[in-house]
Amino acid sequence: MDMDKNGVGAVDLLELTTAGGCGCKLPLDVMGPFMTSLQELIGATPVSEAVKADSSQRDDAALYEISPGRLLAVTADFGTPVSSDAKVWGRIAAQNALSDVYAMGARPLLALSLLALPRHLGLDVMSDLTAAAVATLTESATPLVGGHTVVSEVPMFGLCVVGEVSAGKALMLGNARPGHVLILTKALGTGIVTAGRRAGVASPALVRTAEELMSASNRAAADAAVRSGIRAATDVTGFGLIGHLLNMLSASGCAAVVNARAVPVMAGVADLLDTHGVVPNSGERNMFTVEDRTTWSNVDVGMRLILSDAQTSGGLLLAADASAAEMFMAASARDGIPASFIGAVTDGPAGTLEVRG
């Protein structure tokens, strides 16, 4: 139990949830059938021609044309605490929601707050959480213009974000093509570290590193991707790297090969798995859910779990041709954007993947 600023015992926010951040996301094996049934329902009603991307494409945001070539990107993203500190959680939650707009190549315009808290947490937590989110939004020149707040036994927070993108510059799941290289812009392992913090085995330094990684914006990486001519992207969140990559491959009708040794992983994450046995339920479930579409070649179980680990405010996963990739990596080196080549898109059965150790 922590102490609040008045010296009174305060509840650790991470103790109020069994799965932190995007780890609370509906699992892939449930999400797939749900989205299919939802699409059948939506498909039974007329859809405006102005809708350029909806839930059927599984992209990070919906796209709506408000004038020729001018699209709104609209998304909502919220989840459970990912830090014991309300201010840190507020910043991460805001970056996580903004990332859906960045992953579409869009510029955020405005945001609405989605907040659910137990009554006993009080005004201080609400204020700290929202103030941190507002400060984060301000960095992106995105005003918070309203929202909705309810009472809930499990705390949840996030944003609905509206952005704008030119039609020809939108980053879409379905734009990956054989011959494209795969690029990842943040290291993996934050879900495992958060679980390790809840179990009391992750060091304070490792927790801080994970929180700093989740607090980092994807704006610069998205801007560089658009300028470089990249048109295929998603962000890595609750389904883990493997789950989100498989969504991209299914949408694009392609397969891929990933080099597990090339995937960036936070230092200390492997030790949490190997020494302390920290295995988040969300990551384990992600791993088993993708087994029928993934071939693991000399990849140990620990690395499989890392690749399946549910991330909160994870990096961008980009698919780019050689020319665009070269431009993007040059921009990344110049602007200090972490970026790693992790594999390639290939011909093959749609939505299948080989991971090589």
JSON list of N, CA, C and O in Angstrom, two decimals, residues 176-200:
[
{"chain": "A", "resi": 176, "resn": "ALA", "atom": "N", "xyz": [-0.01, -3.97, -46.90]},
{"chain": "A", "resi": 176, "resn": "ALA", "atom": "CA", "xyz": [1.27, -4.71, -46.94]},
{"chain": "A", "resi": 176, "resn": "ALA", "atom": "C", "xyz": [1.32, -5.58, -48.19]},
{"chain": "A", "resi": 176, "resn": "ALA", "atom": "O", "xyz": [0.30, -6.13, -48.62]},
{"chain": "A", "resi": 177, "resn": "ARG", "atom": "N", "xyz": [2.51, -5.71, -48.77]},
{"chain": "A", "resi": 177, "resn": "ARG", "atom": "CA", "xyz": [2.67, -6.47, -50.00]},
{"chain": "A", "resi": 177, "resn": "ARG", "atom": "C", "xyz": [3.92, -7.36, -49.91]},
{"chain": "A", "resi": 177, "resn": "ARG", "atom": "O", "xyz": [4.89, -7.00, -49.24]},
{"chain": "A", "resi": 178, "resn": "PRO", "atom": "N", "xyz": [3.91, -8.51, -50.61]},
{"chain": "A", "resi": 178, "resn": "PRO", "atom": "CA", "xyz": [5.12, -9.35, -50.64]},
{"chain": "A", "resi": 178, "resn": "PRO", "atom": "C", "xyz": [6.33, -8.52, -51.09]},
{"chain": "A", "resi": 178, "resn": "PRO", "atom": "O", "xyz": [6.24, -7.72, -52.02]},
{"chain": "A", "resi": 179, "resn": "GLY", "atom": "N", "xyz": [7.44, -8.70, -50.41]},
{"chain": "A", "resi": 179, "resn": "GLY", "atom": "CA", "xyz": [8.64, -7.92, -50.69]},
{"chain": "A", "resi": 179, "resn": "GLY", "atom": "C", "xyz": [8.83, -6.75, -49.74]},
{"chain": "A", "resi": 179, "resn": "GLY", "atom": "O", "xyz": [9.94, -6.21, -49.63]},
{"chain": "A", "resi": 180, "resn": "HIS", "atom": "N", "xyz": [7.77, -6.35, -49.05]},
{"chain": "A", "resi": 180, "resn": "HIS", "atom": "CA", "xyz": [7.91, -5.30, -48.03]},
{"chain": "A", "resi": 180, "resn": "HIS", "atom": "C", "xyz": [8.73, -5.83, -46.85]},
{"chain": "A", "resi": 180, "resn": "HIS", "atom": "O", "xyz": [8.63, -7.01, -46.50]},
{"chain": "A", "resi": 181, "resn": "VAL", "atom": "N", "xyz": [9.50, -4.95, -46.24]},
{"chain": "A", "resi": 181, "resn": "VAL", "atom": "CA", "xyz": [10.17, -5.30, -45.00]},
{"chain": "A", "resi": 181, "resn": "VAL", "atom": "C", "xyz": [9.30, -4.86, -43.83]},
{"chain": "A", "resi": 181, "resn": "VAL", "atom": "O", "xyz": [8.46, -3.96, -43.96]},
{"chain": "A", "resi": 182, "resn": "LEU", "atom": "N", "xyz": [9.48, -5.50, -42.68]},
{"chain": "A", "resi": 182, "resn": "LEU", "atom": "CA", "xyz": [8.74, -5.19, -41.48]},
{"chain": "A", "resi": 182, "resn": "LEU", "atom": "C", "xyz": [9.63, -4.44, -40.51]},
{"chain": "A", "resi": 182, "resn": "LEU", "atom": "O", "xyz": [10.78, -4.84, -40.26]},
{"chain": "A", "resi": 183, "resn": "ILE", "atom": "N", "xyz": [9.10, -3.34, -39.96]},
{"chain": "A", "resi": 183, "resn": "ILE", "atom": "CA", "xyz": [9.87, -2.47, -39.05]},
{"chain": "A", "resi": 183, "resn": "ILE", "atom": "C", "xyz": [9.06, -2.30, -37.77]},
{"chain": "A", "resi": 183, "resn": "ILE", "atom": "O", "xyz": [7.84, -2.06, -37.81]},
{"chain": "A", "resi": 184, "resn": "LEU", "atom": "N", "xyz": [9.72, -2.37, -36.61]},
{"chain": "A", "resi": 184, "resn": "LEU", "atom": "CA", "xyz": [9.08, -2.16, -35.31]},
{"chain": "A", "resi": 184, "resn": "LEU", "atom": "C", "xyz": [9.78, -1.01, -34.61]},
{"chain": "A", "resi": 184, "resn": "LEU", "atom": "O", "xyz": [11.01, -0.93, -34.60]},
{"chain": "A", "resi": 185, "resn": "THR", "atom": "N", "xyz": [8.98, -0.11, -33.98]},
{"chain": "A", "resi": 185, "resn": "THR", "atom": "CA", "xyz": [9.57, 1.11, -33.42]},
{"chain": "A", "resi": 185, "resn": "THR", "atom": "C", "xyz": [9.65, 1.17, -31.90]},
{"chain": "A", "resi": 185, "resn": "THR", "atom": "O", "xyz": [10.08, 2.19, -31.34]},
{"chain": "A", "resi": 186, "resn": "LYS", "atom": "N", "xyz": [9.24, 0.14, -31.20]},
{"chain": "A", "resi": 186, "resn": "LYS", "atom": "CA", "xyz": [9.44, 0.08, -29.74]},
{"chain": "A", "resi": 186, "resn": "LYS", "atom": "C", "xyz": [9.77, -1.35, -29.34]},
{"chain": "A", "resi": 186, "resn": "LYS", "atom": "O", "xyz": [9.27, -2.30, -29.94]},
{"chain": "A", "resi": 187, "resn": "ALA", "atom": "N", "xyz": [10.57, -1.47, -28.29]},
{"chain": "A", "resi": 187, "resn": "ALA", "atom": "CA", "xyz": [10.89, -2.78, -27.76]},
{"chain": "A", "resi": 187, "resn": "ALA", "atom": "C", "xyz": [9.67, -3.41, -27.09]},
{"chain": "A", "resi": 187, "resn": "ALA", "atom": "O", "xyz": [8.75, -2.71, -26.65]},
{"chain": "A", "resi": 188, "resn": "LEU", "atom": "N", "xyz": [9.67, -4.74, -27.01]},
{"chain": "A", "resi": 188, "resn": "LEU", "atom": "CA", "xyz": [8.57, -5.49, -26.41]},
{"chain": "A", "resi": 188, "resn": "LEU", "atom": "C", "xyz": [8.87, -5.80, -24.94]},
{"chain": "A", "resi": 188, "resn": "LEU", "atom": "O", "xyz": [10.01, -5.72, -24.48]},
{"chain": "A", "resi": 189, "resn": "GLY", "atom": "N", "xyz": [7.82, -6.17, -24.21]},
{"chain": "A", "resi": 189, "resn": "GLY", "atom": "CA", "xyz": [7.98, -6.67, -22.86]},
{"chain": "A", "resi": 189, "resn": "GLY", "atom": "C", "xyz": [7.27, -5.89, -21.77]},
{"chain": "A", "resi": 189, "resn": "GLY", "atom": "O", "xyz": [7.33, -6.27, -20.60]},
{"chain": "A", "resi": 190, "resn": "THR", "atom": "N", "xyz": [6.57, -4.81, -22.12]},
{"chain": "A", "resi": 190, "resn": "THR", "atom": "CA", "xyz": [5.95, -3.98, -21.07]},
{"chain": "A", "resi": 190, "resn": "THR", "atom": "C", "xyz": [4.85, -4.71, -20.32]},
{"chain": "A", "resi": 190, "resn": "THR", "atom": "O", "xyz": [4.65, -4.48, -19.13]},
{"chain": "A", "resi": 191, "resn": "GLY", "atom": "N", "xyz": [4.13, -5.61, -21.00]},
{"chain": "A", "resi": 191, "resn": "GLY", "atom": "CA", "xyz": [3.09, -6.37, -20.30]},
{"chain": "A", "resi": 191, "resn": "GLY", "atom": "C", "xyz": [3.67, -7.29, -19.25]},
{"chain": "A", "resi": 191, "resn": "GLY", "atom": "O", "xyz": [3.12, -7.44, -18.15]},
{"chain": "A", "resi": 192, "resn": "ILE", "atom": "N", "xyz": [4.80, -7.91, -19.57]},
{"chain": "A", "resi": 192, "resn": "ILE", "atom": "CA", "xyz": [5.49, -8.80, -18.63]},
{"chain": "A", "resi": 192, "resn": "ILE", "atom": "C", "xyz": [6.02, -7.99, -17.44]},
{"chain": "A", "resi": 192, "resn": "ILE", "atom": "O", "xyz": [5.92, -8.42, -16.29]},
{"chain": "A", "resi": 193, "resn": "VAL", "atom": "N", "xyz": [6.57, -6.81, -17.71]},
{"chain": "A", "resi": 193, "resn": "VAL", "atom": "CA", "xyz": [7.09, -5.97, -16.62]},
{"chain": "A", "resi": 193, "resn": "VAL", "atom": "C", "xyz": [5.95, -5.53, -15.70]},
{"chain": "A", "resi": 193, "resn": "VAL", "atom": "O", "xyz": [6.09, -5.54, -14.47]},
{"chain": "A", "resi": 194, "resn": "THR", "atom": "N", "xyz": [4.82, -5.14, -16.28]},
{"chain": "A", "resi": 194, "resn": "THR", "atom": "CA", "xyz": [3.68, -4.72, -15.46]},
{"chain": "A", "resi": 194, "resn": "THR", "atom": "C", "xyz": [3.20, -5.87, -14.58]},
{"chain": "A", "resi": 194, "resn": "THR", "atom": "O", "xyz": [2.90, -5.68, -13.39]},
{"chain": "A", "resi": 195, "resn": "ALA", "atom": "N", "xyz": [3.15, -7.07, -15.14]},
{"chain": "A", "resi": 195, "resn": "ALA", "atom": "CA", "xyz": [2.77, -8.25, -14.36]},
{"chain": "A", "resi": 195, "resn": "ALA", "atom": "C", "xyz": [3.82, -8.53, -13.27]},
{"chain": "A", "resi": 195, "resn": "ALA", "atom": "O", "xyz": [3.47, -8.91, -12.15]},
{"chain": "A", "resi": 196, "resn": "GLY", "atom": "N", "xyz": [5.10, -8.31, -13.60]},
{"chain": "A", "resi": 196, "resn": "GLY", "atom": "CA", "xyz": [6.15, -8.48, -12.62]},
{"chain": "A", "resi": 196, "resn": "GLY", "atom": "C", "xyz": [6.06, -7.48, -11.49]},
{"chain": "A", "resi": 196, "resn": "GLY", "atom": "O", "xyz": [6.35, -7.80, -10.32]},
{"chain": "A", "resi": 197, "resn": "ARG", "atom": "N", "xyz": [5.64, -6.26, -11.81]},
{"chain": "A", "resi": 197, "resn": "ARG", "atom": "CA", "xyz": [5.42, -5.24, -10.77]},
{"chain": "A", "resi": 197, "resn": "ARG", "atom": "C", "xyz": [4.29, -5.66, -9.84]},
{"chain": "A", "resi": 197, "resn": "ARG", "atom": "O", "xyz": [4.40, -5.53, -8.61]},
{"chain": "A", "resi": 198, "resn": "ARG", "atom": "N", "xyz": [3.22, -6.19, -10.40]},
{"chain": "A", "resi": 198, "resn": "ARG", "atom": "CA", "xyz": [2.09, -6.64, -9.58]},
{"chain": "A", "resi": 198, "resn": "ARG", "atom": "C", "xyz": [2.50, -7.81, -8.69]},
{"chain": "A", "resi": 198, "resn": "ARG", "atom": "O", "xyz": [2.01, -7.96, -7.56]},
{"chain": "A", "resi": 199, "resn": "ALA", "atom": "N", "xyz": [3.41, -8.65, -9.19]},
{"chain": "A", "resi": 199, "resn": "ALA", "atom": "CA", "xyz": [3.88, -9.80, -8.42]},
{"chain": "A", "resi": 199, "resn": "ALA", "atom": "C", "xyz": [4.98, -9.43, -7.43]},
{"chain": "A", "resi": 199, "resn": "ALA", "atom": "O", "xyz": [5.40, -10.26, -6.62]},
{"chain": "A", "resi": 200, "resn": "GLY", "atom": "N", "xyz": [5.50, -8.20, -7.52]},
{"chain": "A", "resi": 200, "resn": "GLY", "atom": "CA", "xyz": [6.53, -7.75, -6.60]},
{"chain": "A", "resi": 200, "resn": "GLY", "atom": "C", "xyz": [7.92, -8.23, -6.93]},
{"chain": "A", "resi": 200, "resn": "GLY", "atom": "O", "xyz": [8.81, -8.21, -6.07]}
]
